[in-house]
Short mmCIF file of C-alpha atoms in Angstrom, two decimals:
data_model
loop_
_atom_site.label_atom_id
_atom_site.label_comp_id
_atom_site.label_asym_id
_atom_site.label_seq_id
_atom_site.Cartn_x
_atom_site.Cartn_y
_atom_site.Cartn_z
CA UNK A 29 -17.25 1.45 -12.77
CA UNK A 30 -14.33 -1.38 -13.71
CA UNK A 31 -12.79 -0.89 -16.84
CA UNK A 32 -14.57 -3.87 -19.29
CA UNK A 33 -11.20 -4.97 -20.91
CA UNK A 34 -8.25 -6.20 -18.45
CA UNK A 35 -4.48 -7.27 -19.97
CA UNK A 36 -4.36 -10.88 -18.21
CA UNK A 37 -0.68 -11.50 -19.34
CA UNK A 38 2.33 -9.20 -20.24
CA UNK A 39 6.08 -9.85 -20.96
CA UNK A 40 8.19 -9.82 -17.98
CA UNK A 41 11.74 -11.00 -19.34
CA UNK A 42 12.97 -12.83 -22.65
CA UNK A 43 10.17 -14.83 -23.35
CA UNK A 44 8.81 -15.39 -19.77
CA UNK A 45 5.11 -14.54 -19.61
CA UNK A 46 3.51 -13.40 -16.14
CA UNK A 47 0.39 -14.28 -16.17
CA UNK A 48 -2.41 -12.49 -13.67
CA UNK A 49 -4.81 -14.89 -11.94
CA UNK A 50 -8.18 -15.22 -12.04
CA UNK A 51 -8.58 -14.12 -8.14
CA UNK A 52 -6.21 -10.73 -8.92
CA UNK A 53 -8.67 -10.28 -11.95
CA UNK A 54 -11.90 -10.62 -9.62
CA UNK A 55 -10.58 -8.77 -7.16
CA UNK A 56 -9.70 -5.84 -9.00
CA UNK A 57 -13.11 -5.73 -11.12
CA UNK A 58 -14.46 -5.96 -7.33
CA UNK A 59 -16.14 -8.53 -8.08
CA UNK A 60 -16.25 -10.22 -4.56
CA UNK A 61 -18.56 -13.45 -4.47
CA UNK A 62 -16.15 -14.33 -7.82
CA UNK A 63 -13.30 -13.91 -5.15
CA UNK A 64 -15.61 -15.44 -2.25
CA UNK A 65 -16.08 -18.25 -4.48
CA UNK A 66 -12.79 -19.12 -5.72
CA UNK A 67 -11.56 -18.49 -1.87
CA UNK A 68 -14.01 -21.59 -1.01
CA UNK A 69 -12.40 -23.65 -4.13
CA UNK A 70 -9.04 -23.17 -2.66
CA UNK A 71 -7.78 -21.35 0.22
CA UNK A 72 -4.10 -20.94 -0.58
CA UNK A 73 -5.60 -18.70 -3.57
CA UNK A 74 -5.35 -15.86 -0.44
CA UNK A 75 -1.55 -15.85 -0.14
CA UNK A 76 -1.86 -15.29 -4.23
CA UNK A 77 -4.25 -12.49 -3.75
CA UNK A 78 -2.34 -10.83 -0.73
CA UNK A 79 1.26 -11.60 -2.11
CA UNK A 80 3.45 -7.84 -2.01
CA UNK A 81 5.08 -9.31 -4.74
CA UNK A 82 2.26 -9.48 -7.41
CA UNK A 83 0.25 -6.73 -6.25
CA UNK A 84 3.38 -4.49 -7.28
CA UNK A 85 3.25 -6.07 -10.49
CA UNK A 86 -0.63 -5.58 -11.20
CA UNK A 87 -0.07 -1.88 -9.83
CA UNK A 88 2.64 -1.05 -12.82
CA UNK A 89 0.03 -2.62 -15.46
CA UNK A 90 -3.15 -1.89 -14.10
CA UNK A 91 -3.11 0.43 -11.27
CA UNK A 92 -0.73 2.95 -13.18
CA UNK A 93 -2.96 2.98 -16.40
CA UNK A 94 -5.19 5.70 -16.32
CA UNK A 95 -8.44 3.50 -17.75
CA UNK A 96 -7.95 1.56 -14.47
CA UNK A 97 -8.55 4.20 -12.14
CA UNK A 98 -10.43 2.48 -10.25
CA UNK A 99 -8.66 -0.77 -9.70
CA UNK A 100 -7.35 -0.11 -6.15
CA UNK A 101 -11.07 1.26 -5.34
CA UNK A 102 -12.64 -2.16 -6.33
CA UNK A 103 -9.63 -3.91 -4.60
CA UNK A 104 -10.18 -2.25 -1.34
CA UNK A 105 -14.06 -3.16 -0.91
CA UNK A 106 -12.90 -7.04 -1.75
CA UNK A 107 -10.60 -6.68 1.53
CA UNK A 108 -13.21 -4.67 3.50
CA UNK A 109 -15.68 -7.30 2.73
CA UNK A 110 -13.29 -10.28 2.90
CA UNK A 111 -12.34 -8.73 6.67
CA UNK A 112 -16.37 -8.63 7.38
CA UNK A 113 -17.08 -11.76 7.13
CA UNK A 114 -13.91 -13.08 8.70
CA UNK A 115 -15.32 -11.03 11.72
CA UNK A 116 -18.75 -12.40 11.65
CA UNK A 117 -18.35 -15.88 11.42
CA UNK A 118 -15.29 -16.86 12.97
CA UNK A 119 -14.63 -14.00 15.71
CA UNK A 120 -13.27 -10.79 15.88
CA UNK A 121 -10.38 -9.54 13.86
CA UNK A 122 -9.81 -13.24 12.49
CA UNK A 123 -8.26 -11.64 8.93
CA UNK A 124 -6.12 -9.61 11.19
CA UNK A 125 -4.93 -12.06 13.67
CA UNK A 126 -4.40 -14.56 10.46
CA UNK A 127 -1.25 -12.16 9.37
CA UNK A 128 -3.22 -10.11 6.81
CA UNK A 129 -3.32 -7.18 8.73
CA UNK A 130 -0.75 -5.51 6.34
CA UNK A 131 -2.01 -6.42 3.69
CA UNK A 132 -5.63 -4.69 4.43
CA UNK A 133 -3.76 -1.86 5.35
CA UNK A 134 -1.90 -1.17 2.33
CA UNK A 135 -4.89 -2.09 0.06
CA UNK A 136 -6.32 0.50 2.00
CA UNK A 137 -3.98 3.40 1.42
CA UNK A 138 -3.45 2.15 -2.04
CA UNK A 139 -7.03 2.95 -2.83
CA UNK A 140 -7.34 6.55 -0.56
CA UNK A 141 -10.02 4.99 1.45
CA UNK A 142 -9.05 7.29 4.68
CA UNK A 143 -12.09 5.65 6.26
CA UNK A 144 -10.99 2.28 5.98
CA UNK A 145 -7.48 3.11 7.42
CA UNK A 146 -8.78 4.69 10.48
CA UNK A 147 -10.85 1.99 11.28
CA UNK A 148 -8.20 -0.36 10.35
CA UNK A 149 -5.50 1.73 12.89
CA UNK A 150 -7.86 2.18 15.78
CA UNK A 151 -7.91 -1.80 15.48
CA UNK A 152 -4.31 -2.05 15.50
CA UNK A 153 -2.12 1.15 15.66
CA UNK A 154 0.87 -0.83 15.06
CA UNK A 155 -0.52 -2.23 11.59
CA UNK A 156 1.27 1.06 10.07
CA UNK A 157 4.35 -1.29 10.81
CA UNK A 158 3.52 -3.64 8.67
CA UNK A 159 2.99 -7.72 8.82
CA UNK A 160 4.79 -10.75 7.18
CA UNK A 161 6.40 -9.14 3.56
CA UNK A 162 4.38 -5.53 4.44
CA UNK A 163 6.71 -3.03 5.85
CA UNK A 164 6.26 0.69 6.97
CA UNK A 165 7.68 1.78 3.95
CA UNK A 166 5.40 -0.24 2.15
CA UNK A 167 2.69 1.58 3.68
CA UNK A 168 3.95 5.02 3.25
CA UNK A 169 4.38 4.14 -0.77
CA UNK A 170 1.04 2.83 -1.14
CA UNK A 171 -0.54 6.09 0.18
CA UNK A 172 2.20 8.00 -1.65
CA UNK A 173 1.03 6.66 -5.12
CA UNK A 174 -2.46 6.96 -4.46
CA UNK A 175 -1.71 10.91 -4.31
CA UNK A 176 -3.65 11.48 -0.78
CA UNK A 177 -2.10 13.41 1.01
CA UNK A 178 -4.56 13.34 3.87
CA UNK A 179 -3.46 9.30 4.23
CA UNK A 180 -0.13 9.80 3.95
CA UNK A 181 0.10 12.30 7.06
CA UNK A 182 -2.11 10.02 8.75
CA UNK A 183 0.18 6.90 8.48
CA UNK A 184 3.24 9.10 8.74
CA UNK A 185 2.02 10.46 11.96
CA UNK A 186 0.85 6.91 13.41
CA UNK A 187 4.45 5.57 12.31
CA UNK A 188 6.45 8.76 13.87
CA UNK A 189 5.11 8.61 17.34
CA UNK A 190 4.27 4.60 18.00
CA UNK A 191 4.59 5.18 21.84
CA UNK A 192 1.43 7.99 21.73
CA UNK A 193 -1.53 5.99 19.98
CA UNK A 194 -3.57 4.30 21.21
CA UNK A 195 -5.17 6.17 23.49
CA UNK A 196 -1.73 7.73 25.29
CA UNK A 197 0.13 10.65 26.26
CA UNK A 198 -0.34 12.68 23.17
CA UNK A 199 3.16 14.29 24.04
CA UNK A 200 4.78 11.12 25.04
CA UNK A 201 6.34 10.76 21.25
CA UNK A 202 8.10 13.98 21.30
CA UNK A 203 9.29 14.12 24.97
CA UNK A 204 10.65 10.74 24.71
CA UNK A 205 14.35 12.28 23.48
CA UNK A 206 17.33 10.69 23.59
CA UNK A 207 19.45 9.28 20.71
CA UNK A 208 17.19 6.15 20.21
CA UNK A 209 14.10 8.45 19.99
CA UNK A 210 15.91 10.61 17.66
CA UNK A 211 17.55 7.95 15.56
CA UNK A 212 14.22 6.17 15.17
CA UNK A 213 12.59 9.55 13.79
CA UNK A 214 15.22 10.37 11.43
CA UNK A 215 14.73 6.55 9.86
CA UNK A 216 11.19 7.16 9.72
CA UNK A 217 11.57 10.26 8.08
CA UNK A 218 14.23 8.58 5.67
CA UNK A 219 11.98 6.35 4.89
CA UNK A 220 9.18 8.67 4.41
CA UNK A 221 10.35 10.52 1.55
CA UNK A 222 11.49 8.21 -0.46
CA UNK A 223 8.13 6.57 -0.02
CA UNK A 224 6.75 10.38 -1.34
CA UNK A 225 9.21 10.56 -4.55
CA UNK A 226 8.66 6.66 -5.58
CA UNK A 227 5.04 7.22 -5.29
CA UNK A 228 5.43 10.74 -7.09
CA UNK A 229 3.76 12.56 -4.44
CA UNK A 230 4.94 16.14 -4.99
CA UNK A 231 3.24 17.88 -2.09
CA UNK A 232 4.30 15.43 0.41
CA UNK A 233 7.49 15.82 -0.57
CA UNK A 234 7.81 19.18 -0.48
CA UNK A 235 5.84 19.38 2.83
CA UNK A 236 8.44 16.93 4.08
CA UNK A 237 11.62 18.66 2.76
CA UNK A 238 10.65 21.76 4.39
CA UNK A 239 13.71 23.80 3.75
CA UNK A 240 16.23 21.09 3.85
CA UNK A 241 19.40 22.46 1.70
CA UNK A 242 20.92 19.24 0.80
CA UNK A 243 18.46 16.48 -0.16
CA UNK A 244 21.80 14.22 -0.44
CA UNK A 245 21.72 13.41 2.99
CA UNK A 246 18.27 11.17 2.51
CA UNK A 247 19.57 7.54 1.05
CA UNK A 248 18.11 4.32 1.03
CA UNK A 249 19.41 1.32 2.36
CA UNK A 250 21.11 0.63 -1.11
CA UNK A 251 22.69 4.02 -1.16
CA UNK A 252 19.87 5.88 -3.46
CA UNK A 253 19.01 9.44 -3.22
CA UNK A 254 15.77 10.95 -3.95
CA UNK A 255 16.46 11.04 -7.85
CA UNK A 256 17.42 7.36 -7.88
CA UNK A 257 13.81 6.81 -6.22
CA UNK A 258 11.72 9.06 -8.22
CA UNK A 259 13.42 7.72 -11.59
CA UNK A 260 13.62 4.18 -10.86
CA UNK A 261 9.47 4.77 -10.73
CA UNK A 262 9.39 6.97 -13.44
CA UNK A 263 7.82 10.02 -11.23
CA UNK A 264 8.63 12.32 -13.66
CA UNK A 265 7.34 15.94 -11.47
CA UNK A 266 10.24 14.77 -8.96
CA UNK A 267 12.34 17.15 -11.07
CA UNK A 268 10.62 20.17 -10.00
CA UNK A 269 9.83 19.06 -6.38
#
């Protein structure tokens, strides 16, 4: 069930409120014909509901909170449903081909709804890559903090070995060698567990660590280590990963 009391505005900086909308607040109470509704009023409200930007802002007020457990749940039937009807009355895959393909996809993850990310990769295999503001990494955080493991592996896998979905050599991903092959796996790997500590997903991390001696090596783009990434998200249980 939704939780029955929502925070629609917080404090962001100095006296600066950020307000959330009344299509993030529908959305996340899964209340869809609300959303449906408001859609018809005005269509730009979808770049507000699919905006990166404010979905990681709902996620640190709402998502985090434990009496909103099941925010992303609620959000993630609003996109299934949203993507249904975009199928059935305007041709296949419209939501997808419109550029919202990431966005389903990380609602997806977000909310541990394996089912909904298979069907949404067998679609697309290269959604995993991201669309528009949605990148890989974004992916691999979203099913990071939503502390399946089972999704994460899933997306990692999809985004390790791009050359053997779909249908192809299940090998071809590994044999491919080369420095380009093993450059690309090392960034996706890079990228991959610093995904795991920002989200605070111990077991992935571990998993992916293996028996790696110096965790140093693993930076982000800005120079971070692991540490940086787990405390800049307040992951807490990074400290005895």
């Amino acid at each position: 069930m939704p939780p029955e009391y929502f925070p629609l505005r917080w404090e962001s900086t100095g006296d600066q409120w950020w307000y959330a909308s009344p299509i993030d607040w529908a959305a996340a109470n899964g209340l869809y014909n609300i959303v449906r509704e408001l859609l018809h009023l005005d269509t730009n409200l979808l770049i507000k509901l699919t905006s990166l930007r404010r979905i990681r802002r709902l996620e640190t007020v709402w998502d985090d909170e434990a009496q909103f457990e099941d925010v992303a749940r609620c959000r993630s039937k609003v996109a299934q449903r949203l993507l249904l009807e975009s199928e059935t009355k305007t041709g296949p895959n419209s939501l997808i081909r419109a550029g919202y393909g990431g966005w389903l996809l990380y609602t997806a993850a977000s909310a541990r709804d394996i089912h909904f990310v298979k069907k949404l990769l067998d679609r697309d295999p290269l959604l995993v890559f991201g669309e528009g503001e949605y990148g890989v990494t974004d992916m691999l955080y979203a099913a990071s903090r939503s502390k399946n493991s089972e999704v994460f592996r899933l997306l990692f896998d999809f985004a390790l070995f791009p050359c053997s979905i779909g249908g192809g050599d299940a090998d071809k991903g590994e044999q491919g060698g080369g420095d380009g092959s093993s450059g690309f796996k090392s960034e996706m790997m890079n990228r991959a567990v610093h995904a795991a500590a920002r989200g605070g997903n111990v077991e992935i991390l571990r998993e992916l660590l293996g028996e790696c001696s110096n965790v140093l090596m693993y930076r982000d783009l800005q120079g971070s280590t692991l540490l940086h990434s787990a405390s800049g998200r307040g992951q807490v249980e990074f400290n005895s990963a």
